[in-house]
Amino acid sequence: MLRPVNDASFGTRGMRKAKRLADKNSPSSEREGAGTVGKALGVLDIVARLGHPARASEIRALSDLPKATVYRFLQTLTEQNLLNYDPDLRVYSLGVRLVRLAQVAWRNFQIAPVAQPHLSALASKIGLAVYLSKLDGGQCVSLERGTPGGRVGVLQDVDRIYPAYCTAVGKAMLACLTEDALDAALTQQSFHSLTEATITDAETMRTELEKTRARGYAIEDGEHVRGIIAIGVPVRTPGGRLIGGLGVHAPDRQTDLQQLQRHVPKLQECAVAIASDAADWSFPEADRHIEYRGEKT
């Protein structure tokens, strides 16, 4: 026998359930979730600031959170390997996952802030814009530039992506790669003919890179943009790891390659200075996926 439904009671229960679902999906709930993450990171920061393995009581004393909340976060952070717990000493310390994250962050460290003063100083000396780039996926990414007061020369946007195979700074960096790494990088080049001077095949590029290694810097003679010439040098750490490249561009109506090549020693000195400053900030190197010619292991 079917029993009658109490519509009023059902409606009340349904409204309460709907309200709970709405509250769960509301922006305030999202803010609460973000706040929870922030509080957990705050506990992690306390352990980091202490600088030594610490008991839960010591961590709790430095936190404004309730005792139960601190213990819950400590347990979660330990489960995620962000903290390490020694059951014998009953102390917490930073976990191995944080070390791995730090290594990745430092490997991806942008040298632009370190390089900028050197780029500006060199640009003022030679009267031409100086560019810092990095090699990424076989392509060049412009990271920073130093510009002379008169804004003379070729100005290129920072964060612009451009080919490696037809630019001086790109060839300077490609020349630093080992054979296996170079093979991979060359497969990522389009080798489109941008001007009549563009190198359009891998074998000719290999020959060009051998010349680049022999002279210690790269040359661009209208290969990327007709009428534009350039020189480029790699930026390498004292251990030989490639961290970027420097380039100087100019219109051929303003100067010629012979004149431009007179700036090579200054450009190389700038590269050494940048690498030296960057080394002061470098995290001890972890395993890397790319090896470079002449790198000390």
PDB file of C-alpha atoms in Angstrom:
ATOM      1  CA  MET A   1       0.000   0.000   0.000  1.00  0.00           C
ATOM      2  CA  LEU A   2       1.396   3.365  -1.018  1.00  0.00           C
ATOM      3  CA  ARG A   3       1.853   5.852   1.789  1.00  0.00           C
ATOM      4  CA  PRO A   4       1.098   9.522   1.259  1.00  0.00           C
ATOM      5  CA  VAL A   5       4.024  11.901   1.032  1.00  0.00           C
ATOM      6  CA  ASN A   6       4.147  14.891   3.339  1.00  0.00           C
ATOM      7  CA  ASP A   7       4.746  17.619   0.727  1.00  0.00           C
ATOM      8  CA  ALA A   8       5.670  20.219   3.308  1.00  0.00           C
ATOM      9  CA  SER A   9       8.247  17.966   4.962  1.00  0.00           C
ATOM     10  CA  PHE A  10       9.671  16.870   1.612  1.00  0.00           C
ATOM     11  CA  GLY A  11       9.862  20.444   0.416  1.00  0.00           C
ATOM     12  CA  THR A  12      11.753  21.540   3.515  1.00  0.00           C
ATOM     13  CA  ARG A  13      14.245  18.696   3.236  1.00  0.00           C
ATOM     14  CA  GLY A  14      14.718  19.402  -0.473  1.00  0.00           C
ATOM     15  CA  MET A  15      15.330  23.086   0.142  1.00  0.00           C
ATOM     16  CA  ARG A  16      17.887  22.313   2.849  1.00  0.00           C
ATOM     17  CA  LYS A  17      19.721  19.885   0.561  1.00  0.00           C
ATOM     18  CA  ALA A  18      19.701  22.401  -2.287  1.00  0.00           C
ATOM     19  CA  LYS A  19      21.067  25.071   0.043  1.00  0.00           C
ATOM     20  CA  ARG A  20      23.889  22.779   1.175  1.00  0.00           C
ATOM     21  CA  LEU A  21      24.805  22.065  -2.453  1.00  0.00           C
ATOM     22  CA  ALA A  22      24.678  25.754  -3.325  1.00  0.00           C
ATOM     23  CA  ASP A  23      26.859  26.638  -0.336  1.00  0.00           C
ATOM     24  CA  LYS A  24      29.349  23.953  -1.321  1.00  0.00           C
ATOM     25  CA  ASN A  25      29.679  25.378  -4.836  1.00  0.00           C
ATOM     26  CA  SER A  26      29.555  29.034  -3.874  1.00  0.00           C
ATOM     27  CA  PRO A  27      32.452  31.499  -4.356  1.00  0.00           C
ATOM     28  CA  SER A  28      32.779  31.715  -0.569  1.00  0.00           C
ATOM     29  CA  SER A  29      33.380  27.946  -0.475  1.00  0.00           C
ATOM     30  CA  GLU A  30      36.094  28.347  -3.094  1.00  0.00           C
ATOM     31  CA  ARG A  31      37.650  31.123  -1.012  1.00  0.00           C
ATOM     32  CA  GLU A  32      37.535  28.854   2.035  1.00  0.00           C
ATOM     33  CA  GLY A  33      39.367  26.144   0.065  1.00  0.00           C
ATOM     34  CA  ALA A  34      41.992  28.625  -1.030  1.00  0.00           C
ATOM     35  CA  GLY A  35      42.255  29.796   2.572  1.00  0.00           C
ATOM     36  CA  THR A  36      42.852  26.233   3.710  1.00  0.00           C
ATOM     37  CA  VAL A  37      45.743  25.860   1.278  1.00  0.00           C
ATOM     38  CA  GLY A  38      47.160  29.168   2.452  1.00  0.00           C
ATOM     39  CA  LYS A  39      46.968  28.096   6.097  1.00  0.00           C
ATOM     40  CA  ALA A  40      48.720  24.808   5.319  1.00  0.00           C
ATOM     41  CA  LEU A  41      51.465  26.691   3.499  1.00  0.00           C
ATOM     42  CA  GLY A  42      51.732  28.948   6.530  1.00  0.00           C
ATOM     43  CA  VAL A  43      52.544  25.909   8.669  1.00  0.00           C
ATOM     44  CA  LEU A  44      55.119  24.861   6.072  1.00  0.00           C
ATOM     45  CA  ASP A  45      56.658  28.344   6.221  1.00  0.00           C
ATOM     46  CA  ILE A  46      57.007  28.065  10.002  1.00  0.00           C
ATOM     47  CA  VAL A  47      59.044  24.864   9.659  1.00  0.00           C
ATOM     48  CA  ALA A  48      61.203  26.533   7.005  1.00  0.00           C
ATOM     49  CA  ARG A  49      61.781  29.659   9.115  1.00  0.00           C
ATOM     50  CA  LEU A  50      62.783  27.625  12.164  1.00  0.00           C
ATOM     51  CA  GLY A  51      65.696  26.215  10.217  1.00  0.00           C
ATOM     52  CA  HIS A  52      65.896  23.009  12.260  1.00  0.00           C
ATOM     53  CA  PRO A  53      63.793  19.876  12.856  1.00  0.00           C
ATOM     54  CA  ALA A  54      60.972  20.937  15.165  1.00  0.00           C
ATOM     55  CA  ARG A  55      58.397  19.292  17.393  1.00  0.00           C
ATOM     56  CA  ALA A  56      54.720  19.896  16.780  1.00  0.00           C
ATOM     57  CA  SER A  57      54.488  21.928  19.994  1.00  0.00           C
ATOM     58  CA  GLU A  58      57.166  24.339  18.757  1.00  0.00           C
ATOM     59  CA  ILE A  59      55.419  24.740  15.414  1.00  0.00           C
ATOM     60  CA  ARG A  60      52.046  25.186  17.099  1.00  0.00           C
ATOM     61  CA  ALA A  61      53.439  27.902  19.368  1.00  0.00           C
ATOM     62  CA  LEU A  62      54.317  29.995  16.318  1.00  0.00           C
ATOM     63  CA  SER A  63      50.951  29.513  14.622  1.00  0.00           C
ATOM     64  CA  ASP A  64      47.658  31.300  15.219  1.00  0.00           C
ATOM     65  CA  LEU A  65      45.726  28.199  14.174  1.00  0.00           C
ATOM     66  CA  PRO A  66      43.936  25.860  16.601  1.00  0.00           C
ATOM     67  CA  LYS A  67      45.932  22.903  17.886  1.00  0.00           C
ATOM     68  CA  ALA A  68      43.833  20.337  15.999  1.00  0.00           C
ATOM     69  CA  THR A  69      44.198  22.283  12.739  1.00  0.00           C
ATOM     70  CA  VAL A  70      47.980  22.463  13.043  1.00  0.00           C
ATOM     71  CA  TYR A  71      48.176  18.710  13.669  1.00  0.00           C
ATOM     72  CA  ARG A  72      45.917  18.036  10.693  1.00  0.00           C
ATOM     73  CA  PHE A  73      48.074  20.168   8.392  1.00  0.00           C
ATOM     74  CA  LEU A  74      51.265  18.551   9.680  1.00  0.00           C
ATOM     75  CA  GLN A  75      49.832  15.138   8.895  1.00  0.00           C
ATOM     76  CA  THR A  76      48.715  16.180   5.395  1.00  0.00           C
ATOM     77  CA  LEU A  77      52.018  17.874   4.566  1.00  0.00           C
ATOM     78  CA  THR A  78      53.878  14.780   5.736  1.00  0.00           C
ATOM     79  CA  GLU A  79      51.678  12.486   3.643  1.00  0.00           C
ATOM     80  CA  GLN A  80      52.474  14.668   0.607  1.00  0.00           C
ATOM     81  CA  ASN A  81      56.242  14.503   1.327  1.00  0.00           C
ATOM     82  CA  LEU A  82      56.365  18.260   1.801  1.00  0.00           C
ATOM     83  CA  LEU A  83      57.415  17.566   5.384  1.00  0.00           C
ATOM     84  CA  ASN A  84      59.436  14.706   6.801  1.00  0.00           C
ATOM     85  CA  TYR A  85      58.557  13.243  10.214  1.00  0.00           C
ATOM     86  CA  ASP A  86      61.088  11.431  12.396  1.00  0.00           C
ATOM     87  CA  PRO A  87      59.058   9.129  14.686  1.00  0.00           C
ATOM     88  CA  ASP A  88      62.008   8.487  16.994  1.00  0.00           C
ATOM     89  CA  LEU A  89      62.780  12.144  17.665  1.00  0.00           C
ATOM     90  CA  ARG A  90      59.189  13.201  16.964  1.00  0.00           C
ATOM     91  CA  VAL A  91      60.286  16.178  14.893  1.00  0.00           C
ATOM     92  CA  TYR A  92      59.287  17.622  11.525  1.00  0.00           C
ATOM     93  CA  SER A  93      61.642  18.908   8.830  1.00  0.00           C
ATOM     94  CA  LEU A  94      61.279  19.972   5.200  1.00  0.00           C
ATOM     95  CA  GLY A  95      60.550  17.029   2.890  1.00  0.00           C
ATOM     96  CA  VAL A  96      62.256  15.709  -0.216  1.00  0.00           C
ATOM     97  CA  ARG A  97      59.393  16.849  -2.430  1.00  0.00           C
ATOM     98  CA  LEU A  98      60.240  20.445  -1.588  1.00  0.00           C
ATOM     99  CA  VAL A  99      63.847  19.808  -2.592  1.00  0.00           C
ATOM    100  CA  ARG A 100      62.732  18.467  -5.958  1.00  0.00           C
ATOM    101  CA  LEU A 101      60.425  21.437  -6.490  1.00  0.00           C
ATOM    102  CA  ALA A 102      63.229  23.832  -5.575  1.00  0.00           C
ATOM    103  CA  GLN A 103      65.582  22.150  -8.027  1.00  0.00           C
ATOM    104  CA  VAL A 104      63.052  22.502 -10.839  1.00  0.00           C
ATOM    105  CA  ALA A 105      62.438  26.149  -9.941  1.00  0.00           C
ATOM    106  CA  TRP A 106      66.157  26.947  -9.976  1.00  0.00           C
ATOM    107  CA  ARG A 107      66.737  25.061 -13.219  1.00  0.00           C
ATOM    108  CA  ASN A 108      64.070  27.284 -14.763  1.00  0.00           C
ATOM    109  CA  PHE A 109      65.441  30.394 -13.089  1.00  0.00           C
ATOM    110  CA  GLN A 110      65.251  33.364 -15.427  1.00  0.00           C
ATOM    111  CA  ILE A 111      68.589  35.098 -15.655  1.00  0.00           C
ATOM    112  CA  ALA A 112      67.029  38.280 -17.045  1.00  0.00           C
ATOM    113  CA  PRO A 113      67.086  40.245 -13.743  1.00  0.00           C
ATOM    114  CA  VAL A 114      70.740  39.304 -13.223  1.00  0.00           C
ATOM    115  CA  ALA A 115      71.658  40.129 -16.816  1.00  0.00           C
ATOM    116  CA  GLN A 116      69.842  43.435 -17.263  1.00  0.00           C
ATOM    117  CA  PRO A 117      72.471  45.767 -15.723  1.00  0.00           C
ATOM    118  CA  HIS A 118      75.189  44.147 -17.846  1.00  0.00           C
ATOM    119  CA  LEU A 119      73.082  44.440 -21.006  1.00  0.00           C
ATOM    120  CA  SER A 120      72.375  48.120 -20.398  1.00  0.00           C
ATOM    121  CA  ALA A 121      76.028  48.879 -19.653  1.00  0.00           C
ATOM    122  CA  LEU A 122      77.208  47.176 -22.844  1.00  0.00           C
ATOM    123  CA  ALA A 123      74.491  48.820 -24.941  1.00  0.00           C
ATOM    124  CA  SER A 124      75.657  52.225 -23.722  1.00  0.00           C
ATOM    125  CA  LYS A 125      79.271  51.395 -24.609  1.00  0.00           C
ATOM    126  CA  ILE A 126      78.684  50.146 -28.147  1.00  0.00           C
ATOM    127  CA  GLY A 127      75.633  52.238 -29.029  1.00  0.00           C
ATOM    128  CA  LEU A 128      73.552  49.219 -30.067  1.00  0.00           C
ATOM    129  CA  ALA A 129      70.807  47.199 -28.415  1.00  0.00           C
ATOM    130  CA  VAL A 130      72.031  43.967 -26.792  1.00  0.00           C
ATOM    131  CA  TYR A 131      69.683  41.000 -26.411  1.00  0.00           C
ATOM    132  CA  LEU A 132      69.608  38.064 -24.032  1.00  0.00           C
ATOM    133  CA  SER A 133      67.827  34.938 -25.271  1.00  0.00           C
ATOM    134  CA  LYS A 134      67.418  31.313 -24.258  1.00  0.00           C
ATOM    135  CA  LEU A 135      67.012  28.121 -26.272  1.00  0.00           C
ATOM    136  CA  ASP A 136      63.636  26.492 -25.702  1.00  0.00           C
ATOM    137  CA  GLY A 137      62.384  23.542 -27.718  1.00  0.00           C
ATOM    138  CA  GLY A 138      64.819  24.312 -30.515  1.00  0.00           C
ATOM    139  CA  GLN A 139      63.589  27.915 -30.748  1.00  0.00           C
ATOM    140  CA  CYS A 140      64.915  31.174 -29.317  1.00  0.00           C
ATOM    141  CA  VAL A 141      63.016  33.191 -26.739  1.00  0.00           C
ATOM    142  CA  SER A 142      64.066  36.797 -26.158  1.00  0.00           C
ATOM    143  CA  LEU A 143      64.316  37.349 -22.392  1.00  0.00           C
ATOM    144  CA  GLU A 144      65.729  40.844 -21.925  1.00  0.00           C
ATOM    145  CA  ARG A 145      67.494  43.669 -23.716  1.00  0.00           C
ATOM    146  CA  GLY A 146      69.737  46.585 -22.984  1.00  0.00           C
ATOM    147  CA  THR A 147      69.055  49.677 -25.072  1.00  0.00           C
ATOM    148  CA  PRO A 148      71.343  52.662 -25.612  1.00  0.00           C
ATOM    149  CA  GLY A 149      69.979  56.092 -24.818  1.00  0.00           C
ATOM    150  CA  GLY A 150      69.599  56.999 -28.461  1.00  0.00           C
ATOM    151  CA  ARG A 151      67.722  53.744 -29.232  1.00  0.00           C
ATOM    152  CA  VAL A 152      70.071  53.063 -32.142  1.00  0.00           C
ATOM    153  CA  GLY A 153      69.926  49.785 -34.041  1.00  0.00           C
ATOM    154  CA  VAL A 154      67.298  47.062 -34.244  1.00  0.00           C
ATOM    155  CA  LEU A 155      64.755  46.893 -31.434  1.00  0.00           C
ATOM    156  CA  GLN A 156      63.155  43.529 -30.786  1.00  0.00           C
ATOM    157  CA  ASP A 157      60.333  42.733 -28.377  1.00  0.00           C
ATOM    158  CA  VAL A 158      61.160  40.855 -25.188  1.00  0.00           C
ATOM    159  CA  ASP A 159      59.427  37.436 -24.895  1.00  0.00           C
ATOM    160  CA  ARG A 160      59.369  37.132 -28.666  1.00  0.00           C
ATOM    161  CA  ILE A 161      59.972  33.632 -30.094  1.00  0.00           C
ATOM    162  CA  TYR A 162      62.119  33.393 -33.211  1.00  0.00           C
ATOM    163  CA  PRO A 163      64.038  30.720 -35.152  1.00  0.00           C
ATOM    164  CA  ALA A 164      67.422  29.433 -34.036  1.00  0.00           C
ATOM    165  CA  TYR A 165      68.689  28.230 -37.416  1.00  0.00           C
ATOM    166  CA  CYS A 166      68.807  31.642 -39.079  1.00  0.00           C
ATOM    167  CA  THR A 167      69.851  33.952 -36.217  1.00  0.00           C
ATOM    168  CA  ALA A 168      73.267  34.641 -34.721  1.00  0.00           C
ATOM    169  CA  VAL A 169      72.257  34.066 -31.113  1.00  0.00           C
ATOM    170  CA  GLY A 170      70.391  30.903 -32.077  1.00  0.00           C
ATOM    171  CA  LYS A 171      73.397  29.472 -33.889  1.00  0.00           C
ATOM    172  CA  ALA A 172      75.658  30.458 -30.987  1.00  0.00           C
ATOM    173  CA  MET A 173      73.516  28.375 -28.635  1.00  0.00           C
ATOM    174  CA  LEU A 174      73.003  25.458 -31.035  1.00  0.00           C
ATOM    175  CA  ALA A 175      76.777  25.211 -31.402  1.00  0.00           C
ATOM    176  CA  CYS A 176      77.028  24.402 -27.682  1.00  0.00           C
ATOM    177  CA  LEU A 177      74.849  21.295 -27.853  1.00  0.00           C
ATOM    178  CA  THR A 178      76.217  17.758 -27.881  1.00  0.00           C
ATOM    179  CA  GLU A 179      75.577  15.680 -31.003  1.00  0.00           C
ATOM    180  CA  ASP A 180      72.496  13.962 -29.573  1.00  0.00           C
ATOM    181  CA  ALA A 181      71.002  17.215 -28.296  1.00  0.00           C
ATOM    182  CA  LEU A 182      71.821  18.940 -31.588  1.00  0.00           C
ATOM    183  CA  ASP A 183      70.150  16.146 -33.563  1.00  0.00           C
ATOM    184  CA  ALA A 184      66.982  16.709 -31.554  1.00  0.00           C
ATOM    185  CA  ALA A 185      67.173  20.504 -31.907  1.00  0.00           C
ATOM    186  CA  LEU A 186      67.690  20.366 -35.674  1.00  0.00           C
ATOM    187  CA  THR A 187      64.571  18.236 -36.115  1.00  0.00           C
ATOM    188  CA  GLN A 188      62.660  21.130 -34.543  1.00  0.00           C
ATOM    189  CA  GLN A 189      63.888  23.687 -37.080  1.00  0.00           C
ATOM    190  CA  SER A 190      61.565  24.550 -39.954  1.00  0.00           C
ATOM    191  CA  PHE A 191      64.444  25.562 -42.258  1.00  0.00           C
ATOM    192  CA  HIS A 192      62.073  27.822 -44.177  1.00  0.00           C
ATOM    193  CA  SER A 193      63.806  30.107 -46.655  1.00  0.00           C
ATOM    194  CA  LEU A 194      63.184  33.555 -45.181  1.00  0.00           C
ATOM    195  CA  THR A 195      65.701  35.302 -47.454  1.00  0.00           C
ATOM    196  CA  GLU A 196      68.062  34.242 -50.214  1.00  0.00           C
ATOM    197  CA  ALA A 197      70.782  33.848 -47.547  1.00  0.00           C
ATOM    198  CA  THR A 198      68.850  31.500 -45.224  1.00  0.00           C
ATOM    199  CA  ILE A 199      70.328  28.062 -44.540  1.00  0.00           C
ATOM    200  CA  THR A 200      67.604  25.570 -45.434  1.00  0.00           C
ATOM    201  CA  ASP A 201      68.964  22.125 -44.536  1.00  0.00           C
ATOM    202  CA  ALA A 202      70.445  20.394 -41.512  1.00  0.00           C
ATOM    203  CA  GLU A 203      73.747  19.345 -43.089  1.00  0.00           C
ATOM    204  CA  THR A 204      74.639  22.878 -44.163  1.00  0.00           C
ATOM    205  CA  MET A 205      73.656  24.030 -40.683  1.00  0.00           C
ATOM    206  CA  ARG A 206      76.035  21.512 -39.109  1.00  0.00           C
ATOM    207  CA  THR A 207      78.861  22.919 -41.229  1.00  0.00           C
ATOM    208  CA  GLU A 208      77.914  26.440 -40.166  1.00  0.00           C
ATOM    209  CA  LEU A 209      77.913  25.404 -36.507  1.00  0.00           C
ATOM    210  CA  GLU A 210      81.391  23.888 -36.854  1.00  0.00           C
ATOM    211  CA  LYS A 211      82.611  27.278 -38.111  1.00  0.00           C
ATOM    212  CA  THR A 212      80.809  28.942 -35.214  1.00  0.00           C
ATOM    213  CA  ARG A 213      82.583  26.740 -32.669  1.00  0.00           C
ATOM    214  CA  ALA A 214      85.940  27.375 -34.317  1.00  0.00           C
ATOM    215  CA  ARG A 215      85.607  31.172 -34.214  1.00  0.00           C
ATOM    216  CA  GLY A 216      83.857  31.273 -30.822  1.00  0.00           C
ATOM    217  CA  TYR A 217      80.858  33.314 -31.943  1.00  0.00           C
ATOM    218  CA  ALA A 218      78.082  33.212 -34.541  1.00  0.00           C
ATOM    219  CA  ILE A 219      77.348  35.453 -37.504  1.00  0.00           C
ATOM    220  CA  GLU A 220      74.038  36.354 -39.116  1.00  0.00           C
ATOM    221  CA  ASP A 221      74.208  37.990 -42.535  1.00  0.00           C
ATOM    222  CA  GLY A 222      70.703  38.728 -43.762  1.00  0.00           C
ATOM    223  CA  GLU A 223      69.524  35.156 -43.071  1.00  0.00           C
ATOM    224  CA  HIS A 224      66.539  36.034 -40.917  1.00  0.00           C
ATOM    225  CA  VAL A 225      65.612  39.482 -42.189  1.00  0.00           C
ATOM    226  CA  ARG A 226      67.053  40.941 -45.360  1.00  0.00           C
ATOM    227  CA  GLY A 227      69.369  43.841 -44.563  1.00  0.00           C
ATOM    228  CA  ILE A 228      69.932  42.861 -40.916  1.00  0.00           C
ATOM    229  CA  ILE A 229      73.304  41.600 -39.675  1.00  0.00           C
ATOM    230  CA  ALA A 230      74.143  40.263 -36.224  1.00  0.00           C
ATOM    231  CA  ILE A 231      76.690  38.566 -33.998  1.00  0.00           C
ATOM    232  CA  GLY A 232      75.934  36.175 -31.152  1.00  0.00           C
ATOM    233  CA  VAL A 233      77.768  34.451 -28.301  1.00  0.00           C
ATOM    234  CA  PRO A 234      76.644  31.825 -25.782  1.00  0.00           C
ATOM    235  CA  VAL A 235      76.274  32.481 -22.066  1.00  0.00           C
ATOM    236  CA  ARG A 236      77.702  29.503 -20.179  1.00  0.00           C
ATOM    237  CA  THR A 237      78.245  28.853 -16.496  1.00  0.00           C
ATOM    238  CA  PRO A 238      81.800  28.257 -15.228  1.00  0.00           C
ATOM    239  CA  GLY A 239      80.900  24.554 -15.420  1.00  0.00           C
ATOM    240  CA  GLY A 240      80.025  24.871 -19.097  1.00  0.00           C
ATOM    241  CA  ARG A 241      76.235  24.714 -18.871  1.00  0.00           C
ATOM    242  CA  LEU A 242      74.427  26.818 -21.456  1.00  0.00           C
ATOM    243  CA  ILE A 243      72.060  29.294 -19.813  1.00  0.00           C
ATOM    244  CA  GLY A 244      71.450  31.684 -22.693  1.00  0.00           C
ATOM    245  CA  GLY A 245      72.895  33.660 -25.545  1.00  0.00           C
ATOM    246  CA  LEU A 246      73.699  37.300 -26.311  1.00  0.00           C
ATOM    247  CA  GLY A 247      73.148  38.984 -29.644  1.00  0.00           C
ATOM    248  CA  VAL A 248      73.689  42.368 -31.252  1.00  0.00           C
ATOM    249  CA  HIS A 249      71.783  43.349 -34.409  1.00  0.00           C
ATOM    250  CA  ALA A 250      72.191  46.243 -36.807  1.00  0.00           C
ATOM    251  CA  PRO A 251      70.989  47.287 -40.274  1.00  0.00           C
ATOM    252  CA  ASP A 252      73.670  46.712 -42.917  1.00  0.00           C
ATOM    253  CA  ARG A 253      73.135  50.277 -44.120  1.00  0.00           C
ATOM    254  CA  GLN A 254      74.343  51.487 -40.710  1.00  0.00           C
ATOM    255  CA  THR A 255      77.394  49.223 -40.368  1.00  0.00           C
ATOM    256  CA  ASP A 256      78.931  46.052 -41.791  1.00  0.00           C
ATOM    257  CA  LEU A 257      79.887  42.677 -40.345  1.00  0.00           C
ATOM    258  CA  GLN A 258      83.544  43.620 -40.029  1.00  0.00           C
ATOM    259  CA  GLN A 259      82.654  46.618 -37.881  1.00  0.00           C
ATOM    260  CA  LEU A 260      80.093  44.624 -35.912  1.00  0.00           C
ATOM    261  CA  GLN A 261      82.587  41.848 -35.164  1.00  0.00           C
ATOM    262  CA  ARG A 262      84.766  44.365 -33.335  1.00  0.00           C
ATOM    263  CA  HIS A 263      82.196  44.182 -30.544  1.00  0.00           C
ATOM    264  CA  VAL A 264      82.670  40.413 -30.072  1.00  0.00           C
ATOM    265  CA  PRO A 265      85.226  40.707 -27.214  1.00  0.00           C
ATOM    266  CA  LYS A 266      82.919  43.069 -25.291  1.00  0.00           C
ATOM    267  CA  LEU A 267      79.976  40.763 -25.938  1.00  0.00           C
ATOM    268  CA  GLN A 268      81.955  37.784 -24.658  1.00  0.00           C
ATOM    269  CA  GLU A 269      83.027  39.722 -21.569  1.00  0.00           C
ATOM    270  CA  CYS A 270      79.390  40.575 -20.929  1.00  0.00           C
ATOM    271  CA  ALA A 271      78.434  36.896 -21.262  1.00  0.00           C
ATOM    272  CA  VAL A 272      81.099  35.907 -18.725  1.00  0.00           C
ATOM    273  CA  ALA A 273      79.915  38.591 -16.282  1.00  0.00           C
ATOM    274  CA  ILE A 274      76.286  37.464 -16.570  1.00  0.00           C
ATOM    275  CA  ALA A 275      77.242  33.813 -16.110  1.00  0.00           C
ATOM    276  CA  SER A 276      79.356  34.688 -13.086  1.00  0.00           C
ATOM    277  CA  ASP A 277      76.521  36.610 -11.432  1.00  0.00           C
ATOM    278  CA  ALA A 278      74.008  33.881 -12.302  1.00  0.00           C
ATOM    279  CA  ALA A 279      76.305  31.241 -10.779  1.00  0.00           C
ATOM    280  CA  ASP A 280      76.101  33.050  -7.439  1.00  0.00           C
ATOM    281  CA  TRP A 281      72.359  32.372  -7.464  1.00  0.00           C
ATOM    282  CA  SER A 282      72.473  28.851  -8.862  1.00  0.00           C
ATOM    283  CA  PHE A 283      71.036  25.917  -6.943  1.00  0.00           C
ATOM    284  CA  PRO A 284      73.348  22.861  -6.878  1.00  0.00           C
ATOM    285  CA  GLU A 285      72.686  21.250 -10.215  1.00  0.00           C
ATOM    286  CA  ALA A 286      70.416  18.218 -10.377  1.00  0.00           C
ATOM    287  CA  ASP A 287      70.165  15.700 -13.193  1.00  0.00           C
ATOM    288  CA  ARG A 288      69.579  17.456 -16.489  1.00  0.00           C
ATOM    289  CA  HIS A 289      68.030  16.308 -19.742  1.00  0.00           C
ATOM    290  CA  ILE A 290      70.393  18.280 -21.988  1.00  0.00           C
ATOM    291  CA  GLU A 291      74.167  18.065 -22.085  1.00  0.00           C
ATOM    292  CA  TYR A 292      76.457  20.686 -23.596  1.00  0.00           C
ATOM    293  CA  ARG A 293      79.814  20.561 -25.314  1.00  0.00           C
ATOM    294  CA  GLY A 294      82.697  21.209 -22.948  1.00  0.00           C
ATOM    295  CA  GLU A 295      80.539  20.935 -19.840  1.00  0.00           C
ATOM    296  CA  LYS A 296      82.332  19.784 -16.716  1.00  0.00           C
ATOM    297  CA  THR A 297      80.698  16.774 -15.057  1.00  0.00           C
TER     298      THR A 297
END
